[in-house]
Short mmCIF file of C-alpha atoms and ligand atoms in Angstrom, two decimals:
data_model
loop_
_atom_site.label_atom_id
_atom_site.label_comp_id
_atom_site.label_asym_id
_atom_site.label_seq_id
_atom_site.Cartn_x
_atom_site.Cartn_y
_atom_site.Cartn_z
CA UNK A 1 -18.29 -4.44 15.10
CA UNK A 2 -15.50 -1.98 16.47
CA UNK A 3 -18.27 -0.40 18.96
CA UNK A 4 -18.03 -3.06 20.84
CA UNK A 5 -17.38 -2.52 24.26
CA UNK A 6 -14.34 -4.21 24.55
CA UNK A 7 -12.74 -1.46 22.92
CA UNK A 8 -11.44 1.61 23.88
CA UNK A 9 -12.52 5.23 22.64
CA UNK A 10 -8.38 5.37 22.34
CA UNK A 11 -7.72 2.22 20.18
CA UNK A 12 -10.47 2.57 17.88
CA UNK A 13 -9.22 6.26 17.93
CA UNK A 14 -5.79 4.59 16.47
CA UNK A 15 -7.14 2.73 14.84
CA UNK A 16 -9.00 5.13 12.52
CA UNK A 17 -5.78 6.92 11.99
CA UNK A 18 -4.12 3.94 11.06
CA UNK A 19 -7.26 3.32 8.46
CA UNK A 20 -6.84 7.16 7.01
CA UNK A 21 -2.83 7.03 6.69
CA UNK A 22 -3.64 3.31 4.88
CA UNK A 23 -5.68 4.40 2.51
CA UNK A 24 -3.88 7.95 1.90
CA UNK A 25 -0.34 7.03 1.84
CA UNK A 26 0.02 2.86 1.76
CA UNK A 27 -2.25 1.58 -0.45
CA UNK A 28 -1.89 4.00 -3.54
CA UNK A 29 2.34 3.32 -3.86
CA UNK A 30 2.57 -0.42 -2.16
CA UNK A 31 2.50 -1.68 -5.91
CA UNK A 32 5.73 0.92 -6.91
CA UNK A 33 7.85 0.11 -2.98
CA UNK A 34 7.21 -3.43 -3.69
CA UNK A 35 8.38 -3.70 -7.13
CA UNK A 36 11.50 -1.77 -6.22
CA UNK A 37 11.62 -3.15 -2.92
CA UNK A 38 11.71 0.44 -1.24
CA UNK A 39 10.83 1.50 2.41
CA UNK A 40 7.81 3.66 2.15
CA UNK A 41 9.04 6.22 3.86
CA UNK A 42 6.17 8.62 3.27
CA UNK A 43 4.06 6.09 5.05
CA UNK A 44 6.23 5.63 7.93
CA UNK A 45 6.76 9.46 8.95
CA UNK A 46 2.82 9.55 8.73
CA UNK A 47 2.58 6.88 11.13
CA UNK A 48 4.54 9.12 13.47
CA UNK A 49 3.17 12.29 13.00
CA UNK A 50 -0.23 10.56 13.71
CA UNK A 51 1.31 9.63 16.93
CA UNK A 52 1.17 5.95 15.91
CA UNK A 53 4.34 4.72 17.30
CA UNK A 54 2.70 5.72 20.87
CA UNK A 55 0.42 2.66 20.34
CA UNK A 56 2.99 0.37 22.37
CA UNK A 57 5.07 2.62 24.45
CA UNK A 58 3.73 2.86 28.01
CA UNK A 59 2.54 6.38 28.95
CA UNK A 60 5.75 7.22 31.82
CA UNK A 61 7.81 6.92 28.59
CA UNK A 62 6.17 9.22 26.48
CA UNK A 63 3.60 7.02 24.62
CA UNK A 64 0.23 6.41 25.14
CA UNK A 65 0.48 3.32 26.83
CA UNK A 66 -2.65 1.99 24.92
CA UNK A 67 -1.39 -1.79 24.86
CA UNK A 68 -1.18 -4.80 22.77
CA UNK A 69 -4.70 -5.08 21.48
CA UNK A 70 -4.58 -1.63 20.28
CA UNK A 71 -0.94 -1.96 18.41
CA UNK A 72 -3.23 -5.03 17.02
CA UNK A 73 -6.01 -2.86 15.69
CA UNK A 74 -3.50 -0.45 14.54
CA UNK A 75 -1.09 -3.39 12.64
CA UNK A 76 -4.45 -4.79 10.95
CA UNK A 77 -5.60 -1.53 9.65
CA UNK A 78 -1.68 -1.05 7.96
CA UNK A 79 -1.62 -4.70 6.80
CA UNK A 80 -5.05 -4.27 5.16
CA UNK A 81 -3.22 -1.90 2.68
CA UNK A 82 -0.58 -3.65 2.64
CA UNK A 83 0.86 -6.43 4.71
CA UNK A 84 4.65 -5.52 4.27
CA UNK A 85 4.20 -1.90 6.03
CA UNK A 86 2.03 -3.47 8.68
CA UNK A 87 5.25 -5.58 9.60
CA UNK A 88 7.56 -2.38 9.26
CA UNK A 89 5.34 -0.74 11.58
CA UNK A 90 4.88 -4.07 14.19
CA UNK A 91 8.63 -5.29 13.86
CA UNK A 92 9.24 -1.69 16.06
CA UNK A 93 7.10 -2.77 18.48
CA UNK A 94 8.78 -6.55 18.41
CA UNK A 95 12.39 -4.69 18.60
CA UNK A 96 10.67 -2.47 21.83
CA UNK A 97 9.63 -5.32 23.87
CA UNK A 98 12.71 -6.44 24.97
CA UNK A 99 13.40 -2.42 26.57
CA UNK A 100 9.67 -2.57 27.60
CA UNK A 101 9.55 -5.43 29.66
CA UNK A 102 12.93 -6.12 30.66
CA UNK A 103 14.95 -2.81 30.41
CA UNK A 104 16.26 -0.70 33.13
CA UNK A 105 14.79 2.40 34.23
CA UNK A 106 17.47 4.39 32.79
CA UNK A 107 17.10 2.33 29.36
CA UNK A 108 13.53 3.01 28.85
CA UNK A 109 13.91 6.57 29.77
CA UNK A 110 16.95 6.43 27.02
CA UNK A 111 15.26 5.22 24.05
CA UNK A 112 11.06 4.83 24.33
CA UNK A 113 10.47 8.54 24.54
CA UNK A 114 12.75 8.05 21.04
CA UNK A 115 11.07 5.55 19.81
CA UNK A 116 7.16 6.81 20.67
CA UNK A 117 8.09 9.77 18.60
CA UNK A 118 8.91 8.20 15.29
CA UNK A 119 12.30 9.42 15.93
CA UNK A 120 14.10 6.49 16.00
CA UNK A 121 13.05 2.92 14.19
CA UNK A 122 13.46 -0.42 15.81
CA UNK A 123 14.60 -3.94 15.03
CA UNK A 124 14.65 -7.49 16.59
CA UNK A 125 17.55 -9.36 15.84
CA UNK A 126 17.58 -13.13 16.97
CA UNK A 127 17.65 -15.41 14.86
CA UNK A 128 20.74 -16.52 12.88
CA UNK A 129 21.58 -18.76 9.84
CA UNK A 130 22.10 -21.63 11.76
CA UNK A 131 19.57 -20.85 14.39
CA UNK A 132 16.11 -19.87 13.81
CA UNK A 133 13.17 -22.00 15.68
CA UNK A 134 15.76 -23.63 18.09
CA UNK A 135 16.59 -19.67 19.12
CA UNK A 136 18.78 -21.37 22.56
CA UNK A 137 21.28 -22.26 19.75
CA UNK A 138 22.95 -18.62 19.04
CA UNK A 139 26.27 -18.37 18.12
CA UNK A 140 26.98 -14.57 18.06
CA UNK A 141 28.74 -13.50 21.38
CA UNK A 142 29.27 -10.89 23.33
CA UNK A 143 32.43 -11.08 25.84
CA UNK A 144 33.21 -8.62 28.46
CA UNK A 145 35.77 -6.43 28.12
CA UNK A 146 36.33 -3.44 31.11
CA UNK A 147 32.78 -0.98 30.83
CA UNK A 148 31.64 -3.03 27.68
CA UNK A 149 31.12 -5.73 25.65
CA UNK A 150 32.02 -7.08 22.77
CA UNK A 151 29.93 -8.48 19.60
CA UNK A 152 30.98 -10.43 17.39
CA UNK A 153 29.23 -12.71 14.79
CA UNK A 154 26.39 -12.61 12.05
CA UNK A 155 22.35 -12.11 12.72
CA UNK A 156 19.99 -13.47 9.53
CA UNK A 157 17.04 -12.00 8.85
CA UNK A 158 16.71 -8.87 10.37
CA UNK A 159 13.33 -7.18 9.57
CA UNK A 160 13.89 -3.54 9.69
CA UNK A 161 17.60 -3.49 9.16
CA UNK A 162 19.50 -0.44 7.76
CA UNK A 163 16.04 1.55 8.42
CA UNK A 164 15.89 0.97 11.99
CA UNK A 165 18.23 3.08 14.74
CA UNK A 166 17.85 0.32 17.48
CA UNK A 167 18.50 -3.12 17.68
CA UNK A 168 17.82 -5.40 20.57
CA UNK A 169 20.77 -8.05 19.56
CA UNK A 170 20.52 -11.75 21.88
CA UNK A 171 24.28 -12.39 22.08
CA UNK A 172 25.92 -16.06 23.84
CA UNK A 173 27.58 -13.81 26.97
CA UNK A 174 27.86 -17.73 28.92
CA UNK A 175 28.66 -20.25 26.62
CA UNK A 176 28.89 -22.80 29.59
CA UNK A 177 25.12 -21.49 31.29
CA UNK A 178 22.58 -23.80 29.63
CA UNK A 179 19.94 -21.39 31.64
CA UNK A 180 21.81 -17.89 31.53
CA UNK A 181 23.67 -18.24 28.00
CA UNK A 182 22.27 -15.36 26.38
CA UNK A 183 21.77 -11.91 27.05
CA UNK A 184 20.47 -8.66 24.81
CA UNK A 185 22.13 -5.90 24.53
CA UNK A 186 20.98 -2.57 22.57
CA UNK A 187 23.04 -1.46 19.41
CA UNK A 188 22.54 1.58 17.71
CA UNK A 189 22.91 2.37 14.13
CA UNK A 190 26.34 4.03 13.58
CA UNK A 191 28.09 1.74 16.26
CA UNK A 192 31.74 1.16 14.70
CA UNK A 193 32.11 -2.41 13.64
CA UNK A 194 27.66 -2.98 13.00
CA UNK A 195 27.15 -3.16 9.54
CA UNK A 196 24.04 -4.04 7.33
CA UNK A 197 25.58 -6.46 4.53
CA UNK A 198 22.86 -8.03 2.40
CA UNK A 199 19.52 -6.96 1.69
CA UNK A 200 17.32 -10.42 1.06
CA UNK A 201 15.50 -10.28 -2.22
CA UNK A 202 12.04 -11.59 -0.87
CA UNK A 203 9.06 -13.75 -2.83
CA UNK A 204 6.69 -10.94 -0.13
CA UNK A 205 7.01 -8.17 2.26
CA UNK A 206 9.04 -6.47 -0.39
CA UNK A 207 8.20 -2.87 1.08
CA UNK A 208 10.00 -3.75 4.08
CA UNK A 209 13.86 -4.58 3.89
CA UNK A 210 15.19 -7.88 6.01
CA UNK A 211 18.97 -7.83 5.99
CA UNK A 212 22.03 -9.75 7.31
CA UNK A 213 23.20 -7.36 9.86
CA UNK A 214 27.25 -8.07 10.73
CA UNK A 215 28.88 -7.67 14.61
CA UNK A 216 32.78 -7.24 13.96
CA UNK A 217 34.30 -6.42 17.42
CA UNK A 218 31.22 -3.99 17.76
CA UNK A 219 31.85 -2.23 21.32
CA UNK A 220 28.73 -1.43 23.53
CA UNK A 221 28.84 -0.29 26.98
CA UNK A 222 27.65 -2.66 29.61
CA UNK A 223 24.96 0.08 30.07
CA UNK A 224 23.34 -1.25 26.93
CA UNK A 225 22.55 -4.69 28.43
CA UNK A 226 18.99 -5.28 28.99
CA UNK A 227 18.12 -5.39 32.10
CA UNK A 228 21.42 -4.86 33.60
CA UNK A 229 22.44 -8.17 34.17
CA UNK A 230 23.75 -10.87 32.19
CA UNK A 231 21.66 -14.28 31.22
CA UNK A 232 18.34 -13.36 31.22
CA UNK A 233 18.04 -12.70 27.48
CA UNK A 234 16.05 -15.87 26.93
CA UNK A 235 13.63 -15.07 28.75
CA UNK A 236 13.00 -11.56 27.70
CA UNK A 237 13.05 -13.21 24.09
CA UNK A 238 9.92 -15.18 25.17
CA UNK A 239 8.28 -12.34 26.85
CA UNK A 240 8.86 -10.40 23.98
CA UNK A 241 7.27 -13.24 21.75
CA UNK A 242 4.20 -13.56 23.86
CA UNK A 243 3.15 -9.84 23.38
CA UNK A 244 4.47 -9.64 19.59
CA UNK A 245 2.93 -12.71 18.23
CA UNK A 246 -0.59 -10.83 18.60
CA UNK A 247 0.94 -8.31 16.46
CA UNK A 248 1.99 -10.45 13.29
CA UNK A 249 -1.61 -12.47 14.06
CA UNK A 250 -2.91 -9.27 13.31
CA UNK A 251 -1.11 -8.81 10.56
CA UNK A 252 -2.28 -11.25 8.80
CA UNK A 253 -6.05 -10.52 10.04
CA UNK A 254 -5.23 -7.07 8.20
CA UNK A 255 -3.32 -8.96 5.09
CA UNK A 256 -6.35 -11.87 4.91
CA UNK A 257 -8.91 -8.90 5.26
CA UNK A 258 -7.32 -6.76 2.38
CA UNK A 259 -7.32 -10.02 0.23
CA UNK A 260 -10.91 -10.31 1.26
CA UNK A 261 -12.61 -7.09 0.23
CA UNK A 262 -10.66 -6.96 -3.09
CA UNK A 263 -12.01 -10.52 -3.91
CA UNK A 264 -15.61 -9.03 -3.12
CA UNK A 265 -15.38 -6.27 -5.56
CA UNK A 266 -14.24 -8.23 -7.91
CA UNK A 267 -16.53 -11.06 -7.21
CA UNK A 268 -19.82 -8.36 -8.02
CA UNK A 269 -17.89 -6.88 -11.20
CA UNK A 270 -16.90 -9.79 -12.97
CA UNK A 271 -19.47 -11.30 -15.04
CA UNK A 272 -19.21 -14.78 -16.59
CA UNK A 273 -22.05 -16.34 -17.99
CA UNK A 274 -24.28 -13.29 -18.15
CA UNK A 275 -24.02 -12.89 -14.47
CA UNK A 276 -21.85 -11.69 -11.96
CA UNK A 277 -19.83 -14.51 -10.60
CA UNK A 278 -20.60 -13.32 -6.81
CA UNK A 279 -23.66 -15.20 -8.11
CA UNK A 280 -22.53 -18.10 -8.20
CA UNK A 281 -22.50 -20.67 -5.07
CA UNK A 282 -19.09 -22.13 -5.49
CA UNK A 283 -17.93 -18.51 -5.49
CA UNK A 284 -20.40 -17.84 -2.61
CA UNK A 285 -18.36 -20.64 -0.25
CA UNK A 286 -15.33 -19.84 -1.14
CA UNK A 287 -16.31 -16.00 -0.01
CA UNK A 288 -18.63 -17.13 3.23
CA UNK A 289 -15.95 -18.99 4.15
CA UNK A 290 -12.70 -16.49 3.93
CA UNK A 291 -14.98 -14.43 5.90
CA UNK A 292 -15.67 -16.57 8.68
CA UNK A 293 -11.89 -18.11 9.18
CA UNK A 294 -10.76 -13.92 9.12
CA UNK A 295 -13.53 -12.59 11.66
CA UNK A 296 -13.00 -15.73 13.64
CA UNK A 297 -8.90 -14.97 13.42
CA UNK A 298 -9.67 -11.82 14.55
CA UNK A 299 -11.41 -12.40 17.71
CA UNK A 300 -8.91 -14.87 18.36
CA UNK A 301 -6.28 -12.05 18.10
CA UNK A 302 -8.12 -9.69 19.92
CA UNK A 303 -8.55 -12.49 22.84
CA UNK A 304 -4.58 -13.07 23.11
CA UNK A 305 -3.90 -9.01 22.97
CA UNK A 306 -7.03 -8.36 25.73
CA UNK A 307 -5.37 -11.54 27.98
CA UNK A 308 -2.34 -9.87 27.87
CA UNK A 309 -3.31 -6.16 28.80
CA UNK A 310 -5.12 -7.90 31.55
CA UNK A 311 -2.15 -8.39 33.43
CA UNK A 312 -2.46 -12.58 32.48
CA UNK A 313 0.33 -14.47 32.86
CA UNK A 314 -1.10 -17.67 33.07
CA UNK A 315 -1.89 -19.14 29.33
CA UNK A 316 -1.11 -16.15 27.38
CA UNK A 317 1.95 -17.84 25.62
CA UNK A 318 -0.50 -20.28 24.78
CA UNK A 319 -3.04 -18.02 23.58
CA UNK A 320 -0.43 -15.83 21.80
CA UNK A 321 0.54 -18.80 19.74
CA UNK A 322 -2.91 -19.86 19.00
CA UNK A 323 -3.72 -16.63 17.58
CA UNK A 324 -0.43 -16.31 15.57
CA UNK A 325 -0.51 -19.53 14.02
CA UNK A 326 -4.50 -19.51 13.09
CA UNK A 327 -4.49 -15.80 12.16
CA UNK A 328 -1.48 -16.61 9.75
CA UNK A 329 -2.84 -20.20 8.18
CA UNK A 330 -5.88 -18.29 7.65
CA UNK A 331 -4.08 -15.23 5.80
CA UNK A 332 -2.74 -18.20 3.84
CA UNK A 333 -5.73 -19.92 2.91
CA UNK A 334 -7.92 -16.65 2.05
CA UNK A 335 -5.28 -15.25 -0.22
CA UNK A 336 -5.49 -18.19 -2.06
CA UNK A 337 -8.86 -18.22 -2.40
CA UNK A 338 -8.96 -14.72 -3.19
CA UNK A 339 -6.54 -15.64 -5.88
CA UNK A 340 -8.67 -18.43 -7.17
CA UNK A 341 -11.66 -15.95 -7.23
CA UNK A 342 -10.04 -13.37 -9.76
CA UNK A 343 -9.01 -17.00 -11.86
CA UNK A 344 -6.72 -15.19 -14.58
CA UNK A 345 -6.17 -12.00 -13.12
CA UNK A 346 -5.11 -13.06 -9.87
CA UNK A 347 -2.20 -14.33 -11.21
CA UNK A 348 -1.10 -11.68 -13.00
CA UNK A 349 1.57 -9.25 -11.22
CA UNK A 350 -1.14 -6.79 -12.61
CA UNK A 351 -3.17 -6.14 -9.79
CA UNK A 352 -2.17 -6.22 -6.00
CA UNK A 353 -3.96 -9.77 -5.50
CA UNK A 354 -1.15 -11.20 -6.58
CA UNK A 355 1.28 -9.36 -3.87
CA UNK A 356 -1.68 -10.46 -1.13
CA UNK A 357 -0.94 -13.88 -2.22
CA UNK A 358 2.87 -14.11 -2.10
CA UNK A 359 3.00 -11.48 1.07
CA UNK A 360 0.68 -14.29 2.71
CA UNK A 361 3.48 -16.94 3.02
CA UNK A 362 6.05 -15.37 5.28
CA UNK A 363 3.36 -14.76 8.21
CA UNK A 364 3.28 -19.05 8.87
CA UNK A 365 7.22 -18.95 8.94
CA UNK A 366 8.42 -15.68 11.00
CA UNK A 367 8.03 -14.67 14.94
CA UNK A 368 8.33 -18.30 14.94
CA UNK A 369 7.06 -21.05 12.29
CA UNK A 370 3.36 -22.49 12.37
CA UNK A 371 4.81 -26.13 13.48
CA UNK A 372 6.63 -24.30 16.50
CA UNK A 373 3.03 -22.59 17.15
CA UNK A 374 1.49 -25.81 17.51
CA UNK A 375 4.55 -27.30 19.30
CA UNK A 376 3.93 -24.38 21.69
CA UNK A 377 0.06 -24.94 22.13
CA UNK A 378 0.48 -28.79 22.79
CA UNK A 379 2.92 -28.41 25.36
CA UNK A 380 0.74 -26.61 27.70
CA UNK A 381 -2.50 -28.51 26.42
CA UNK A 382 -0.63 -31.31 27.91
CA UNK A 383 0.51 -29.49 31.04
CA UNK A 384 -2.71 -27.74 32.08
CA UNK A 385 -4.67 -31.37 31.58
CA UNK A 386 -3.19 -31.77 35.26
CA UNK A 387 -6.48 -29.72 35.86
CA UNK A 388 -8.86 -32.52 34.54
CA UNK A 389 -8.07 -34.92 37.19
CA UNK A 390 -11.96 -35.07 37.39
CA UNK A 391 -12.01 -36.87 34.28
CA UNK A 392 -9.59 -39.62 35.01
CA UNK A 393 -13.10 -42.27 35.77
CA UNK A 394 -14.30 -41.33 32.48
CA UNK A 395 -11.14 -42.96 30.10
CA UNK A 396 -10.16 -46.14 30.19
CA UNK A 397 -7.65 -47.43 32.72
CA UNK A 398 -4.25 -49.06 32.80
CA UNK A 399 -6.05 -51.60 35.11
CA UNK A 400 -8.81 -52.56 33.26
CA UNK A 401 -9.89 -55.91 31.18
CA UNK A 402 -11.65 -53.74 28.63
CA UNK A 403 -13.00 -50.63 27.32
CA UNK A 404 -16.32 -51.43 28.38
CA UNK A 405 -15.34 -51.84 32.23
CA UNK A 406 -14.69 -48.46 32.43
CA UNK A 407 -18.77 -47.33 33.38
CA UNK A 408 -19.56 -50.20 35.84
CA UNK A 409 -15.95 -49.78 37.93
CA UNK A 410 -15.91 -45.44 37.97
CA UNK A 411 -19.86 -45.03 37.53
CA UNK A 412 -19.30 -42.86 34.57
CA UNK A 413 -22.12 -43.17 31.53
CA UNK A 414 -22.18 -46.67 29.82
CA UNK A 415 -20.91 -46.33 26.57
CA UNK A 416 -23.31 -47.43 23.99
C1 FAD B 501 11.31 -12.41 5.74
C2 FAD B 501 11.78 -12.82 7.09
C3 FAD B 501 11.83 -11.89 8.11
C4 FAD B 501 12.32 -12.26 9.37
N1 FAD B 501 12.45 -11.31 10.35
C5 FAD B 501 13.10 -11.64 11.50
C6 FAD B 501 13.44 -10.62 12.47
O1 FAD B 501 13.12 -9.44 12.30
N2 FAD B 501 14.16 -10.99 13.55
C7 FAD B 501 14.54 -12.28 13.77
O2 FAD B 501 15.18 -12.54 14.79
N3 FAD B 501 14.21 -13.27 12.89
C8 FAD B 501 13.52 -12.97 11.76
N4 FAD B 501 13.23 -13.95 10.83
C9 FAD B 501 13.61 -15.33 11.11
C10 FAD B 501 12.42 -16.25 11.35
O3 FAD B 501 11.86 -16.01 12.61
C11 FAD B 501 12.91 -17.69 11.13
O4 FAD B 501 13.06 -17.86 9.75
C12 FAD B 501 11.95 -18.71 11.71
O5 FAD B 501 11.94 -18.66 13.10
C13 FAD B 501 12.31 -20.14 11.26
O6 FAD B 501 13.67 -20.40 11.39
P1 FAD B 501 14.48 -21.03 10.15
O7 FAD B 501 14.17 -20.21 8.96
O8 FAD B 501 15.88 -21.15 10.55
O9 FAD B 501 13.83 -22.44 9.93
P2 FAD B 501 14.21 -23.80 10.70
O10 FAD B 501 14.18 -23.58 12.16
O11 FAD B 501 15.45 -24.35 10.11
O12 FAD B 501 12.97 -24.71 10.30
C14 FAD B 501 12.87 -25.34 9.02
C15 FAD B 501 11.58 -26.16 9.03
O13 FAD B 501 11.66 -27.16 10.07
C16 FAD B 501 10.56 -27.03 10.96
N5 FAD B 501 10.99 -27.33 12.32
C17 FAD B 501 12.09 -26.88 12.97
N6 FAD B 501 12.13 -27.35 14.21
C18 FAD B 501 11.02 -28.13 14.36
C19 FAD B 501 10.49 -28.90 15.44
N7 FAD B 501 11.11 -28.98 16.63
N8 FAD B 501 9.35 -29.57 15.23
C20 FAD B 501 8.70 -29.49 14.04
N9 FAD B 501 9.15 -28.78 13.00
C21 FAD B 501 10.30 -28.10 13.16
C22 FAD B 501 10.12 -25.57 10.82
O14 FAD B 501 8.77 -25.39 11.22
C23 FAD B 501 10.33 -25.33 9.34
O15 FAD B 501 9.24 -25.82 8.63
C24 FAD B 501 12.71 -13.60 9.60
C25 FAD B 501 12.64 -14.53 8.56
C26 FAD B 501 12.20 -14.17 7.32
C27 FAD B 501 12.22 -15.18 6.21
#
């Protein structure tokens, strides 16, 4: 399937590597990081001595400028091991996007040469305990104050936090904009006043930390704002959004994948009723059909990431969602399957099924929740029906007596 044309000799290239440094340094200790809820950092310095991190940094900045379906093909391969570590590897891309596409010159010659060499880790911190999908309403500020500014306040939820060097922090710098309220600034680990205070203790993902990370009168220079000029933070948070949410959809092609191929082994090995269960056709749906939601997830991933190395600005947030929200209900759905298909066993901490499952649940809720996806897809469904104007004769109008008007007024088809 991968020599497909649509691919480049590069990704797939990544790709691979990502598949050898899965199988050679995730898979084998994900069981051991996620009982003690550890960083694999093994795994991670792999990852950059493969060059991995150079997946999403354009070439001018040291990276290898291979795009967002690649850092997809890469983030599956990861997840397929295990999900957690393909979000500590995609959350640095997530934390990079706001430097990427909205940073300075001087910025991105600052920190993606950094960050493409596995030097320096990356984090994403929006969302807050009081604001999470309704991201306009942050609280945290950042005021002005001679060459710098000023943070203050508390970010929930930070995926990365305490590992990663860099955070792209969205700080309130105009409480009275409605537009231009918030702006993101870079912090860097070590920053007096930036603290990491509470490491969540998570049903999944337990191999990557997410932490409370605390502003107290943290002072950045002004040269740290994104972009260089206040109020345009929400819209690099969107931006960033669009071209991340292909990345958790493919992690949860990888995680839905992983849950997929360990439910097929067992499926051929266990034997109940002097045959292997695989034999059975109940067993045989449930299989056909987590294999046809995850290849059809993928494509649907690979679509959004392709759109958006296209140059497409039209309908990629639309597509991005799409992906992200059917990618991650169908990581859902097949773990649970996969569960069902190991009966017992699956539900045992025993064997890594059981970490598939509960890693599953945190895809439909983060980079925004599954309801916020939909929200997203509806509201420009809606807007782009403008373009079926050409339809109009074909559905009933205000004007008419009945339904069955509609045909002999517009000369559409009679209805039967
Ligand atoms: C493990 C983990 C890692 C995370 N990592 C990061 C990170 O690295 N950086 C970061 O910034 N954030 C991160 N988050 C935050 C995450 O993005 C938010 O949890 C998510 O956006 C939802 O926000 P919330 O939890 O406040 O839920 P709420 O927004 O309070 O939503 C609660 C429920 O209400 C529903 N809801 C809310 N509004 C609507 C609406 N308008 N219509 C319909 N339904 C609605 C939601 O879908 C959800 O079901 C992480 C969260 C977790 C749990």
């Amino acid at each position: 399937m991968r020599d497909n044309i649509v691919f480049s000799e590069q990704a797939k290239e990544l790709a691979a590597k990502a598949r050898e440094i899965a199988e050679k340094y995730v898979r084998p200790s994900c069981a051991k990081y996620d009982q003690l809820q550890e960083y694999n950092w093994d795994a991670a310095r792999a990852v950059a001595q493969a060059g991995l991190f150079k997946t999403f940094v354009p070439k001018e900045y040291g990276g290898h400028g291979a795009g967002v379906l690649a850092l997809a093909m890469v983030t599956e391969e990861l997840a397929k091991a295990d999900s957690g570590f393909g979000v500590a590897f995609a959350v640095n891309a997530l934390g990079s996007f706001p430097i990427i596409l909205g940073g300075t010159e001087e910025q991105k010659q600052k920190w993606l040469p950094q960050i493409a060499r596995g030097e320096k880790f990356v984090a994403f911190c929006l969302s807050e305990k009081f604001a999470g999908s309704d991201a306009g309403g942050l609280s945290v500020t950042a005021v002005e104050d001679g060459d710098h500014y000023v943070i203050c306040g508390e970010k929930k939820w930070t995926t990365n936090g305490g590992v990663a060097d860099i955070y792209s922090v969205f700080c309130v710098t105009d409480p009275t904009s409605k537009s231009r309220r918030i702006s993101a600034l870079v912090v860097e680990k070590g920053t007096p006043g930036f603290s990491v205070k509470k490491i969540e203790n998570k049903m999944g993902i337990r191999t990557v930390p997410v932490v409370e990370t605390h502003f107290d009168h943290v002072r950045v220079p002004k040269s740290n704002l994104i972009g260089g000029r206040p109020g345009m933070g929400f819209k690099h948070a969107m931006m960033t959004l669009d071209c991340a949410r292909p990345g958790v959809a493919a992690q949860a092609v990888g995680a839905a994948q992983g849950a997929l191929d360990l439910a097929l082994v067992y499926a051929n090995r266990r034997r109940q009723f002097d045959a292997p269960i695989s034999s059975f056709q109940m067993v045989q749906k449930m299989l056909a059909d987590m294999a046809m939601k995850t290849e059809a997830a993928r494509w649907l991933v690979y679509s959004a990431a392709a759109q958006i190395d296209a140059g497409r600005t039209d309908g990629v947030t639309k597509y991005a969602a799409m992906a992200k929200c059917f990618a991650t209900d169908t990581a859902m759905e097949v773990a649970t399957d996969a569960v069902q298909i190991f009966g017992g066993y699956g539900f045992m901490e025993d064997y890594p099924i059981a970490k598939c499952f509960r890693d599953a649940k945190i895809l439909q809720i983060y980079e925004g929740t599954n309801q916020i996806q939909r929200l997203v897809i509806a509201r420009n469904l809606i807007k782009e029906a403008n373009e079926l104007a050409h339809l109009e004769a074909y559905v009933p109008q205000e004007s008419q007596q009945s339904y069955s008007d509609a045909p002999a007024k517009t000369g559409a088809p009679a209805r039967a």
